[in-house]
Tab-separated table of C-alpha atoms in Angstrom:
chain	number	residue	atom	x	y	z
A	1	MET	CA	-0.157	-0.169	0.127
A	2	ASP	CA	1.460	3.491	-1.039
A	3	LEU	CA	1.314	5.922	1.770
A	4	GLY	CA	4.206	7.566	0.811
A	5	LEU	CA	2.905	10.890	-0.695
A	6	GLU	CA	2.325	12.224	2.706
A	7	GLN	CA	5.348	10.705	4.481
A	8	PHE	CA	6.993	13.786	4.585
A	9	ALA	CA	4.447	16.353	4.935
A	10	TYR	CA	5.036	16.995	8.348
A	11	LEU	CA	8.972	18.465	7.782
A	12	ASP	CA	9.786	22.110	8.820
A	13	SER	CA	11.122	23.956	5.424
A	14	PRO	CA	10.655	27.113	3.902
A	15	ILE	CA	8.444	25.109	1.536
A	16	HIS	CA	6.506	23.499	4.293
A	17	ARG	CA	6.064	26.591	5.791
A	18	TRP	CA	4.823	28.080	2.793
A	19	GLU	CA	1.047	28.921	2.758
A	20	ALA	CA	-0.794	26.435	0.676
A	21	ARG	CA	-2.837	28.777	-1.500
A	22	THR	CA	-0.084	31.051	-2.795
A	23	ARG	CA	2.075	28.008	-3.193
A	24	LEU	CA	-0.307	25.993	-5.153
A	25	VAL	CA	-0.842	29.251	-7.583
A	26	GLY	CA	3.013	29.690	-7.772
A	27	LEU	CA	4.173	26.157	-8.072
A	28	LEU	CA	1.491	25.321	-10.723
A	29	ALA	CA	2.321	28.591	-12.627
A	30	LEU	CA	5.681	27.450	-12.801
A	31	ILE	CA	5.168	23.855	-13.834
A	32	PHE	CA	3.053	25.301	-16.754
A	33	ALA	CA	5.853	27.554	-17.775
A	34	PHE	CA	8.297	24.643	-17.661
A	35	SER	CA	5.950	22.587	-20.369
A	36	PHE	CA	5.921	25.821	-22.714
A	37	VAL	CA	9.888	25.862	-22.802
A	38	GLN	CA	11.002	24.301	-26.119
A	39	GLN	CA	14.797	26.173	-26.284
A	40	MET	CA	17.596	23.657	-25.228
A	41	ALA	CA	19.326	26.994	-23.921
A	42	LEU	CA	16.614	27.135	-21.205
A	43	LEU	CA	17.564	23.400	-20.054
A	44	PRO	CA	19.993	24.196	-17.352
A	45	MET	CA	18.109	27.002	-15.927
A	46	MET	CA	15.209	24.879	-15.284
A	47	GLY	CA	17.347	22.189	-13.582
A	48	LEU	CA	18.877	24.867	-11.364
A	49	VAL	CA	15.229	26.224	-10.376
A	50	THR	CA	14.165	22.961	-9.808
A	51	ALA	CA	17.164	21.947	-7.660
A	52	VAL	CA	16.938	24.919	-5.793
A	53	LEU	CA	13.315	24.464	-4.852
A	54	PHE	CA	13.852	20.639	-3.949
A	55	LEU	CA	16.771	21.621	-2.003
A	56	LEU	CA	14.846	24.396	-0.233
A	57	SER	CA	11.734	21.398	0.730
A	58	ARG	CA	14.157	19.355	2.304
A	59	LEU	CA	12.252	15.996	1.030
A	60	PRO	CA	14.875	13.291	0.723
A	61	ILE	CA	16.403	12.311	-2.300
A	62	THR	CA	15.499	8.665	-1.891
A	63	PHE	CA	11.841	10.080	-1.887
A	64	TRP	CA	12.490	11.650	-5.421
A	65	PHE	CA	14.580	8.846	-6.831
A	66	ASN	CA	11.761	5.961	-5.800
A	67	ARG	CA	8.949	8.511	-7.352
A	68	LEU	CA	10.411	8.926	-10.380
A	69	ARG	CA	11.740	5.595	-11.379
A	70	TYR	CA	9.110	3.889	-12.640
A	71	PRO	CA	7.157	7.138	-14.600
A	72	GLY	CA	11.023	7.571	-15.929
A	73	ILE	CA	10.866	4.013	-17.435
A	74	PHE	CA	7.631	4.458	-18.972
A	75	LEU	CA	8.631	7.704	-20.519
A	76	LEU	CA	12.031	6.273	-21.818
A	77	ALA	CA	9.481	3.731	-23.438
A	78	VAL	CA	7.439	6.137	-25.172
A	79	ALA	CA	10.297	8.515	-26.262
A	80	VAL	CA	13.204	6.478	-26.919
A	81	LEU	CA	12.693	6.259	-30.537
A	82	LEU	CA	13.049	9.671	-31.199
A	83	PRO	CA	16.992	9.686	-31.433
A	84	PHE	CA	16.543	6.813	-33.950
A	85	PHE	CA	13.845	8.286	-36.288
A	86	SER	CA	14.140	12.055	-36.273
A	87	GLY	CA	16.559	14.186	-37.592
A	88	GLN	CA	19.330	13.852	-40.566
A	89	THR	CA	22.616	14.445	-38.858
A	90	VAL	CA	23.672	10.888	-38.232
A	91	LEU	CA	25.886	10.696	-34.900
A	92	TRP	CA	26.564	6.790	-34.910
A	93	GLN	CA	25.217	4.104	-36.790
A	94	LEU	CA	24.892	0.025	-36.880
A	95	GLY	CA	23.310	-1.658	-39.740
A	96	PRO	CA	20.048	-0.123	-40.521
A	97	LEU	CA	20.177	1.649	-36.727
A	98	ALA	CA	21.195	5.333	-36.831
A	99	LEU	CA	21.448	7.405	-34.010
A	100	ARG	CA	20.584	11.202	-34.966
A	101	GLN	CA	21.397	14.459	-33.398
A	102	GLU	CA	18.128	16.085	-33.665
A	103	GLY	CA	16.445	13.414	-32.132
A	104	LEU	CA	18.622	12.815	-29.453
A	105	LEU	CA	18.113	16.573	-28.496
A	106	GLU	CA	14.706	16.478	-28.731
A	107	PHE	CA	14.644	13.379	-26.642
A	108	LEU	CA	16.646	15.126	-24.103
A	109	LEU	CA	14.451	18.066	-24.227
A	110	ILE	CA	11.228	16.048	-23.323
A	111	PHE	CA	13.175	14.304	-20.707
A	112	VAL	CA	14.706	16.873	-19.078
A	113	LYS	CA	10.919	18.590	-18.686
A	114	PHE	CA	9.686	15.788	-17.598
A	115	VAL	CA	12.033	15.256	-14.325
A	116	CYS	CA	11.726	18.721	-13.717
A	117	ILE	CA	7.947	19.163	-13.958
A	118	LEU	CA	7.360	15.712	-11.767
A	119	THR	CA	10.252	17.017	-9.185
A	120	ILE	CA	8.270	20.337	-8.767
A	121	SER	CA	4.784	18.537	-8.265
A	122	LEU	CA	6.451	16.212	-5.770
A	123	VAL	CA	7.392	19.607	-3.891
A	124	LEU	CA	3.899	20.777	-4.551
A	125	PHE	CA	1.915	17.916	-2.968
A	126	GLY	CA	4.856	15.996	-0.955
A	127	ALA	CA	5.185	19.168	1.390
A	128	ALA	CA	1.874	19.542	2.940
A	129	PRO	CA	-0.669	16.987	4.188
A	130	PHE	CA	-3.052	16.328	1.300
A	131	LEU	CA	-6.258	17.578	3.320
A	132	THR	CA	-4.205	21.142	3.409
A	133	THR	CA	-3.915	20.965	-0.037
A	134	ILE	CA	-7.813	20.159	-1.032
A	135	LYS	CA	-8.725	22.771	1.261
A	136	ALA	CA	-6.461	25.313	-0.321
A	137	MET	CA	-8.104	24.086	-3.817
A	138	ARG	CA	-11.362	24.597	-2.394
A	139	ALA	CA	-10.193	28.321	-1.241
A	140	LEU	CA	-9.041	29.032	-4.948
A	141	ARG	CA	-12.804	28.065	-5.841
A	142	LEU	CA	-12.553	24.730	-6.757
A	143	PRO	CA	-16.229	23.715	-7.511
A	144	PRO	CA	-17.453	22.058	-4.167
A	145	ILE	CA	-18.905	18.795	-5.562
A	146	LEU	CA	-15.240	18.176	-7.017
A	147	ALA	CA	-13.743	19.220	-3.765
A	148	ASP	CA	-15.926	16.802	-1.673
A	149	MET	CA	-15.484	13.972	-4.332
A	150	LEU	CA	-11.693	14.490	-4.400
A	151	LEU	CA	-11.655	14.311	-0.604
A	152	LEU	CA	-13.729	11.282	-0.304
A	153	THR	CA	-11.947	9.306	-3.101
A	154	TYR	CA	-8.670	9.951	-1.403
A	155	ARG	CA	-9.649	8.871	2.032
A	156	TYR	CA	-11.658	5.353	0.584
A	157	ILE	CA	-8.910	4.293	-2.096
A	158	PHE	CA	-6.599	2.949	0.903
A	159	GLU	CA	-9.478	1.183	2.372
A	160	LEU	CA	-10.601	-0.491	-0.710
A	161	GLY	CA	-7.281	-1.412	-1.771
A	162	HIS	CA	-7.117	-3.106	1.214
A	163	ASP	CA	-10.453	-4.890	0.664
A	164	LEU	CA	-8.759	-5.758	-2.741
A	165	ARG	CA	-5.569	-7.432	-1.317
A	166	THR	CA	-8.168	-9.538	1.137
A	167	MET	CA	-10.003	-10.705	-1.722
A	168	GLU	CA	-6.961	-11.444	-3.834
A	169	ARG	CA	-5.116	-13.596	-0.789
A	170	ALA	CA	-8.668	-15.229	-0.306
A	171	MET	CA	-8.748	-16.340	-3.732
A	172	ARG	CA	-5.242	-17.824	-3.842
A	173	LEU	CA	-5.645	-19.621	-0.847
A	174	ARG	CA	-8.536	-21.314	-2.606
A	175	GLY	CA	-6.640	-22.388	-5.121
A	176	PHE	CA	-7.321	-19.737	-7.855
A	177	ALA	CA	-4.253	-19.469	-10.338
A	178	ALA	CA	-3.575	-15.948	-11.097
A	179	GLY	CA	-1.367	-16.547	-14.069
A	180	ARG	CA	-3.606	-18.145	-16.567
A	181	LEU	CA	-6.436	-16.832	-18.776
A	182	SER	CA	-9.594	-18.578	-19.031
A	183	ALA	CA	-13.149	-17.376	-19.220
A	184	ARG	CA	-13.532	-18.718	-15.752
A	185	GLY	CA	-10.963	-17.331	-14.151
A	186	ALA	CA	-12.012	-13.655	-16.084
A	187	ARG	CA	-15.215	-14.285	-14.543
A	188	ALA	CA	-13.831	-14.382	-11.034
A	189	LEU	CA	-11.839	-11.655	-11.418
A	190	ALA	CA	-14.997	-9.641	-12.711
A	191	ALA	CA	-16.436	-10.970	-9.690
A	192	VAL	CA	-13.668	-9.474	-7.466
A	193	ALA	CA	-14.029	-6.016	-9.272
A	194	GLY	CA	-18.214	-5.931	-8.837
A	195	THR	CA	-17.721	-6.946	-5.445
A	196	LEU	CA	-15.503	-3.867	-4.745
A	197	LEU	CA	-18.031	-1.964	-6.796
A	198	VAL	CA	-20.989	-3.145	-4.660
A	199	ARG	CA	-19.129	-2.737	-1.124
A	200	SER	CA	-18.320	0.834	-2.023
A	201	TYR	CA	-21.862	1.528	-3.069
A	202	GLU	CA	-23.338	0.104	0.219
A	203	GLN	CA	-20.360	1.975	2.327
A	204	SER	CA	-21.431	5.088	0.354
A	205	GLU	CA	-25.182	5.086	1.979
A	206	ARG	CA	-23.584	4.693	5.239
A	207	VAL	CA	-21.254	7.391	4.910
A	208	TYR	CA	-23.894	9.616	3.161
A	209	GLN	CA	-26.342	9.240	6.125
A	210	ALA	CA	-23.181	9.892	8.779
A	211	MET	CA	-22.214	12.979	6.813
A	212	VAL	CA	-25.965	14.198	6.872
A	213	LEU	CA	-26.147	13.653	10.400
A	214	ARG	CA	-23.171	16.038	10.887
A	215	GLY	CA	-24.688	18.561	9.160
A	216	TYR	CA	-23.441	17.788	5.343
A	217	GLY	CA	-25.383	19.549	2.616
A	218	GLN	CA	-26.553	22.407	4.927
A	219	THR	CA	-25.929	25.926	3.434
A	220	VAL	CA	-23.544	27.361	5.940
A	221	ALA	CA	-22.055	31.115	5.639
A	222	ARG	CA	-18.583	30.341	3.775
A	223	PRO	CA	-16.380	28.745	6.475
A	224	ALA	CA	-13.366	30.351	7.563
A	225	ASP	CA	-10.450	27.806	5.813
A	226	GLY	CA	-8.179	28.988	8.046
A	227	PHE	CA	-5.429	30.385	6.005
A	228	MET	CA	-3.034	33.135	6.625
A	229	THR	CA	-0.906	34.960	4.296
A	230	THR	CA	1.999	36.839	5.289
A	231	GLY	CA	4.364	38.992	3.555
A	232	ARG	CA	6.771	36.278	3.063
A	233	ASP	CA	3.966	34.333	1.661
A	234	TRP	CA	3.264	37.008	-0.857
A	235	ALA	CA	7.014	37.741	-1.714
A	236	ALA	CA	7.681	33.867	-2.424
A	237	LEU	CA	4.895	33.918	-4.785
A	238	THR	CA	5.801	37.099	-6.551
A	239	ALA	CA	9.512	35.413	-6.988
A	240	VAL	CA	8.218	32.253	-8.401
A	241	LEU	CA	5.919	33.840	-10.444
A	242	LEU	CA	8.597	36.104	-11.926
A	243	VAL	CA	10.843	32.827	-12.485
A	244	ALA	CA	8.073	31.543	-14.507
A	245	LEU	CA	7.149	34.566	-16.704
A	246	GLY	CA	11.139	34.911	-17.328
A	247	PHE	CA	10.873	31.034	-18.612
A	248	VAL	CA	8.019	32.386	-20.964
A	249	LEU	CA	9.452	35.457	-22.070
A	250	ALA	CA	13.012	33.665	-22.809
A	251	GLU	CA	10.855	31.088	-24.579
A	252	ALA	CA	9.181	33.576	-26.842
A	253	MET	CA	12.274	35.638	-27.463
A	254	LEU	CA	14.384	32.619	-28.481
A	255	GLY	CA	12.163	30.903	-30.441
B	1	MET	CA	-2.547	5.127	-21.080
B	2	HIS	CA	-1.322	8.065	-19.461
B	3	ILE	CA	0.262	10.676	-21.307
B	4	PRO	CA	3.305	11.852	-19.200
B	5	ASP	CA	4.790	15.660	-18.531
B	6	GLY	CA	7.077	17.109	-21.034
B	7	ILE	CA	6.301	15.668	-24.321
B	8	LEU	CA	3.442	17.206	-25.669
B	9	PRO	CA	3.125	21.163	-26.558
B	10	THR	CA	1.605	23.778	-24.706
B	11	SER	CA	-1.126	24.227	-27.260
B	12	VAL	CA	-2.521	20.566	-26.905
B	13	LEU	CA	-2.537	20.588	-23.078
B	14	VAL	CA	-4.282	24.130	-23.042
B	15	GLY	CA	-6.511	22.408	-25.745
B	16	GLY	CA	-6.867	19.401	-23.358
B	17	TYR	CA	-7.610	21.641	-20.410
B	18	ALA	CA	-10.477	23.617	-22.200
B	19	VAL	CA	-12.369	20.330	-23.322
B	20	THR	CA	-11.895	18.829	-19.926
B	21	GLY	CA	-13.300	21.931	-18.404
B	22	VAL	CA	-16.523	22.406	-20.671
B	23	ALA	CA	-16.806	18.632	-20.071
B	24	THR	CA	-16.604	18.993	-16.373
B	25	TRP	CA	-18.834	21.967	-16.084
B	26	LEU	CA	-21.370	20.456	-18.473
B	27	SER	CA	-21.386	17.331	-16.232
B	28	LEU	CA	-21.708	19.108	-13.203
B	29	ARG	CA	-24.643	21.040	-14.747
B	30	LYS	CA	-26.063	17.874	-15.410
B	31	ILE	CA	-25.226	16.610	-11.691
B	32	ASN	CA	-26.739	20.015	-10.330
B	33	GLN	CA	-30.109	19.363	-12.009
B	34	GLN	CA	-31.048	16.353	-9.947
B	35	ALA	CA	-33.148	16.900	-6.979
B	36	ASN	CA	-30.330	16.697	-4.352
B	37	PRO	CA	-27.012	16.745	-6.124
B	38	GLN	CA	-24.830	16.565	-2.850
B	39	ALA	CA	-26.702	13.053	-2.228
B	40	GLY	CA	-24.966	11.405	-5.398
B	41	VAL	CA	-21.401	12.769	-3.831
B	42	PRO	CA	-20.403	10.205	-1.459
B	43	LYS	CA	-21.621	7.432	-3.795
B	44	ALA	CA	-19.657	8.939	-6.897
B	45	ALA	CA	-16.857	9.100	-4.751
B	46	LEU	CA	-16.234	5.878	-3.335
B	47	LEU	CA	-17.334	4.343	-6.532
B	48	THR	CA	-14.478	6.262	-8.001
B	49	ALA	CA	-11.864	4.971	-5.498
B	50	ALA	CA	-13.218	1.359	-6.280
B	51	PHE	CA	-12.624	2.030	-10.020
B	52	PHE	CA	-9.033	3.197	-9.043
B	53	VAL	CA	-8.588	-0.083	-6.775
B	54	ALA	CA	-10.000	-2.383	-9.704
B	55	SER	CA	-7.573	-0.823	-12.482
B	56	TRP	CA	-4.900	-2.797	-10.149
B	57	ILE	CA	-6.398	-5.919	-11.047
B	58	HIS	CA	-4.149	-7.836	-13.788
B	59	ILE	CA	-5.491	-9.933	-16.158
B	60	PRO	CA	-3.119	-12.705	-17.384
B	61	VAL	CA	-2.200	-12.575	-20.973
B	62	PRO	CA	0.392	-14.833	-21.473
B	63	PRO	CA	3.479	-14.365	-21.274
B	64	THR	CA	2.509	-11.193	-19.520
B	65	SER	CA	-0.469	-9.427	-17.556
B	66	VAL	CA	-2.272	-6.061	-18.202
B	67	HIS	CA	-4.109	-3.846	-15.784
B	68	LEU	CA	-7.870	-2.869	-17.076
B	69	VAL	CA	-8.671	0.498	-17.710
B	70	LEU	CA	-12.045	-0.088	-17.159
B	71	ASN	CA	-13.543	3.463	-18.283
B	72	GLY	CA	-16.061	2.045	-20.627
B	73	LEU	CA	-17.520	0.534	-17.430
B	74	LEU	CA	-17.056	3.510	-15.396
B	75	GLY	CA	-19.411	5.458	-17.840
B	76	VAL	CA	-21.885	2.613	-17.545
B	77	VAL	CA	-22.011	2.587	-14.144
B	78	LEU	CA	-21.751	6.184	-13.051
B	79	GLY	CA	-23.635	8.416	-15.994
B	80	TYR	CA	-22.820	12.054	-15.694
B	81	TYR	CA	-20.226	11.551	-12.691
B	82	ALA	CA	-17.977	9.380	-14.798
B	83	PHE	CA	-16.176	12.824	-16.137
B	84	PRO	CA	-15.380	14.090	-12.898
B	85	ALA	CA	-14.563	10.918	-11.513
B	86	ILE	CA	-12.186	10.191	-14.103
B	87	LEU	CA	-10.784	13.681	-13.669
B	88	ILE	CA	-10.221	13.095	-9.836
B	89	GLY	CA	-9.027	9.298	-10.454
B	90	LEU	CA	-6.256	11.038	-12.908
B	91	PHE	CA	-5.344	13.604	-10.525
B	92	LEU	CA	-4.758	11.232	-7.899
B	93	GLN	CA	-2.759	8.922	-10.086
B	94	ALA	CA	-0.478	11.846	-10.934
B	95	ILE	CA	0.149	12.984	-7.595
B	96	MET	CA	0.143	9.626	-5.597
B	97	PHE	CA	1.952	7.934	-8.035
B	98	GLN	CA	3.282	9.913	-10.721
B	99	HIS	CA	1.249	8.190	-13.525
B	100	GLY	CA	0.265	10.660	-15.958
B	101	GLY	CA	0.740	14.462	-15.343
B	102	LEU	CA	-0.435	17.435	-13.889
B	103	THR	CA	0.040	19.067	-17.246
B	104	THR	CA	-1.048	16.676	-18.919
B	105	LEU	CA	-3.882	16.190	-16.883
B	106	GLY	CA	-6.700	17.928	-19.095
B	107	VAL	CA	-5.606	16.287	-22.039
B	108	ASN	CA	-5.662	12.709	-20.294
B	109	ALA	CA	-9.111	13.441	-18.808
B	110	ALA	CA	-10.416	14.190	-22.162
B	111	MET	CA	-8.987	10.756	-23.654
B	112	MET	CA	-10.333	8.677	-20.980
B	113	GLY	CA	-13.463	10.578	-20.322
B	114	ILE	CA	-15.255	11.546	-23.392
B	115	PRO	CA	-14.970	7.937	-24.240
B	116	ALA	CA	-16.829	7.058	-20.997
B	117	LEU	CA	-19.414	9.294	-21.812
B	118	LEU	CA	-19.652	7.752	-25.122
B	119	ALA	CA	-20.317	4.400	-23.688
B	120	TYR	CA	-22.718	5.458	-21.300
B	121	GLY	CA	-24.776	6.831	-24.207
B	122	LEU	CA	-24.226	3.388	-26.024
B	123	PHE	CA	-25.436	1.224	-22.911
B	124	ARG	CA	-28.240	3.220	-22.491
B	125	LEU	CA	-29.350	2.900	-26.152
B	126	GLY	CA	-28.791	-1.032	-25.561
B	127	LEU	CA	-31.067	-0.821	-22.213
B	128	ARG	CA	-33.742	1.307	-24.073
B	129	LEU	CA	-33.639	-1.315	-27.142
B	130	ALA	CA	-33.881	-4.501	-24.835
B	131	PRO	CA	-37.452	-5.790	-23.928
B	132	ALA	CA	-38.500	-4.932	-20.637
B	133	ASP	CA	-39.012	-8.333	-19.692
B	134	PRO	CA	-36.269	-9.456	-17.388
B	135	ALA	CA	-36.931	-13.126	-17.788
B	136	SER	CA	-36.729	-12.584	-21.644
B	137	PRO	CA	-33.239	-14.286	-22.782
B	138	LYS	CA	-33.396	-11.634	-25.616
B	139	GLN	CA	-33.233	-8.989	-22.944
B	140	ARG	CA	-29.960	-10.657	-21.505
B	141	THR	CA	-28.273	-10.720	-24.840
B	142	ILE	CA	-28.924	-7.046	-25.991
B	143	ILE	CA	-27.846	-5.668	-22.708
B	144	GLY	CA	-24.430	-7.852	-23.048
B	145	ALA	CA	-24.238	-6.794	-26.058
B	146	ALA	CA	-24.591	-3.089	-25.443
B	147	ALA	CA	-22.001	-3.501	-22.216
B	148	PHE	CA	-19.338	-5.398	-24.429
B	149	VAL	CA	-19.610	-2.044	-27.068
B	150	ALA	CA	-19.557	-0.155	-24.293
B	151	GLY	CA	-16.328	-1.208	-22.673
B	152	ALA	CA	-14.513	-2.029	-25.801
B	153	VAL	CA	-15.290	1.605	-27.423
B	154	GLY	CA	-14.099	2.988	-24.170
B	155	LEU	CA	-10.837	1.694	-24.519
B	156	ALA	CA	-10.307	1.844	-28.200
B	157	LEU	CA	-11.228	5.403	-28.335
B	158	ALA	CA	-9.052	6.242	-25.454
B	159	ALA	CA	-6.058	4.249	-27.220
B	160	PHE	CA	-6.880	6.053	-30.541
B	161	ILE	CA	-6.880	9.655	-29.546
B	162	ALA	CA	-3.647	8.701	-27.188
B	163	PHE	CA	-1.914	7.620	-29.947
B	164	SER	CA	-3.001	10.189	-32.545
B	165	LEU	CA	-1.934	12.931	-30.023
B	166	LEU	CA	1.610	11.349	-29.428
B	167	ILE	CA	2.468	10.423	-33.133
B	168	THR	CA	1.358	13.451	-34.586
B	169	THR	CA	2.614	15.988	-31.995
B	170	ILE	CA	5.998	14.442	-30.930
B	171	PRO	CA	8.359	16.493	-33.193
B	172	ALA	CA	9.808	13.678	-35.171
B	173	THR	CA	9.969	14.319	-39.080
B	174	LEU	CA	7.838	11.624	-40.138
B	175	ALA	CA	5.489	11.721	-43.505
B	176	VAL	CA	2.065	12.062	-43.179
B	177	GLU	CA	0.874	8.918	-44.945
B	178	MET	CA	3.920	6.973	-42.129
B	179	GLU	CA	2.105	9.287	-38.877
B	180	ARG	CA	-1.395	7.518	-40.203
B	181	ALA	CA	-0.235	4.031	-40.726
B	182	ALA	CA	1.549	4.393	-36.995
B	183	VAL	CA	-1.843	5.539	-35.573
B	184	THR	CA	-3.874	2.773	-37.327
B	185	ALA	CA	-1.097	-0.116	-36.435
B	186	LEU	CA	-0.803	1.029	-32.955
B	187	THR	CA	-4.561	1.346	-32.311
B	188	LEU	CA	-5.335	-2.039	-34.095
B	189	ALA	CA	-2.534	-3.416	-31.849
B	190	HIS	CA	-4.728	-2.643	-29.094
B	191	LEU	CA	-7.674	-4.607	-30.556
B	192	PRO	CA	-7.296	-7.750	-28.057
B	193	LEU	CA	-7.168	-5.280	-25.002
B	194	ALA	CA	-10.538	-3.572	-26.245
B	195	LEU	CA	-12.236	-7.066	-26.548
B	196	ILE	CA	-10.730	-8.105	-23.134
B	197	GLU	CA	-12.458	-4.613	-21.550
B	198	GLY	CA	-15.343	-5.577	-23.718
B	199	VAL	CA	-15.789	-8.943	-22.041
B	200	PHE	CA	-14.722	-8.094	-18.637
B	201	THR	CA	-17.258	-5.306	-18.572
B	202	VAL	CA	-19.958	-7.956	-19.796
B	203	PHE	CA	-18.926	-9.891	-16.621
B	204	VAL	CA	-18.862	-6.648	-14.164
B	205	VAL	CA	-22.394	-5.832	-15.624
B	206	ALA	CA	-24.002	-9.364	-15.338
B	207	PHE	CA	-22.465	-9.578	-11.817
B	208	LEU	CA	-24.094	-5.952	-10.814
B	209	LEU	CA	-27.362	-7.064	-12.179
B	210	ARG	CA	-27.509	-10.330	-10.081
B	211	VAL	CA	-26.232	-8.873	-7.109
B	212	LYS	CA	-27.154	-4.900	-7.064
B	213	PRO	CA	-29.492	-4.396	-9.814
B	214	GLU	CA	-30.304	-0.589	-8.080
B	215	MET	CA	-26.787	-0.042	-9.010
B	216	MET	CA	-27.459	-0.136	-12.699
B	217	ALA	CA	-30.752	1.366	-12.195
B	218	ASN	CA	-29.679	5.010	-13.950
B	219	GLY	CA	-30.202	4.133	-17.261
B	220	ARG	CA	-33.228	1.914	-17.042
B	221	LYS	CA	-36.337	2.732	-18.747
B	222	ARG	CA	-39.159	2.741	-16.169
């Protein structure tokens, strides 16, 4: 079970202390500015900004590595053909395989952008309890239905994941061979999926009644969200927005 | 079937967010037209969590195994909540497991969510064509066929959208015909998965109709 996202949510660092709403806006703006970049010349700067933010967050490097490993492999699988098919300048040739310079550079661009964007999103979501992040999104006018669904979904993923593990273990103990493809096996797995759905459906009725008893659905005056911005938060937001703007302008000028 | 960060150009990312924004807005509007929109929230949220977890089930396809996408089934079960459910599921996948990405969230949600809504429409059409008598074998056949089409179309369309986006926007200098051939080939290569997804959807729908028929009630004619 992966509980790791909030593992380091309670460290003490400048990023952790940064108020959640301004942090969300600032770092999301930076992520989108990164995705805008197409110029190789901006990559070292992008890496530097990312490294500074990651170091400021005091998240351990193992956390970063563990979380980037599998998506990194997936990205390699998607983009690995580029250096062989794109461009004219052949750097190295082995039979029909030719490593091309343009493709290699495009691959590098994609890979650096991918690593930087993922690192910033780890800093953004790894440095705060998820509940705080949802509250911040709600305070930033995320529709209440989406905010409520997001919170409840997050809350029950772990519980249902546990149910799934239990059911799978029970099936194995009863002699279910997971490795063979058969209509009967597929039907059994469909029953597992169906059971998960039925259980969550039944539980949702109890959850809803419990929520109504606690006042859910009553229109109250907008509850105070408890966020306090200080001058330092605004300064951090301004600085990050300026950096993001800098990337966009530099890209526009070089492009 | 998640497009990661860093690959797609900004114009496509913005387009993805625009489509997702409109689809979410339309879905929320449909939801808010219901008598008590908040009553559906826990149901949709827990089912979203259940779908999230169900996608961890691996189906053996020797020599390997594949995990299911289930976006067609999600459309069939959740109806208008399907799009917000997929948006939330993908957001959580991006931040909890770094699958997909934040910049590509709009594109990914549109790519999986619009086929889910289409699957919902197709399944509802099937229900309307089926005779009302639950004892009639014809009803089972038609509902089964509708569930199969919904599950298979959900996956096949998502695969087609994903490959079209990846191949036409990756900056490789490929000829148009070659791009078209590659998209076709990759989508065709996913047809077996679409078949598996369709069969699995039939099994789950049959299970739900047997065990908890009121869950499927939202598209049934009265």
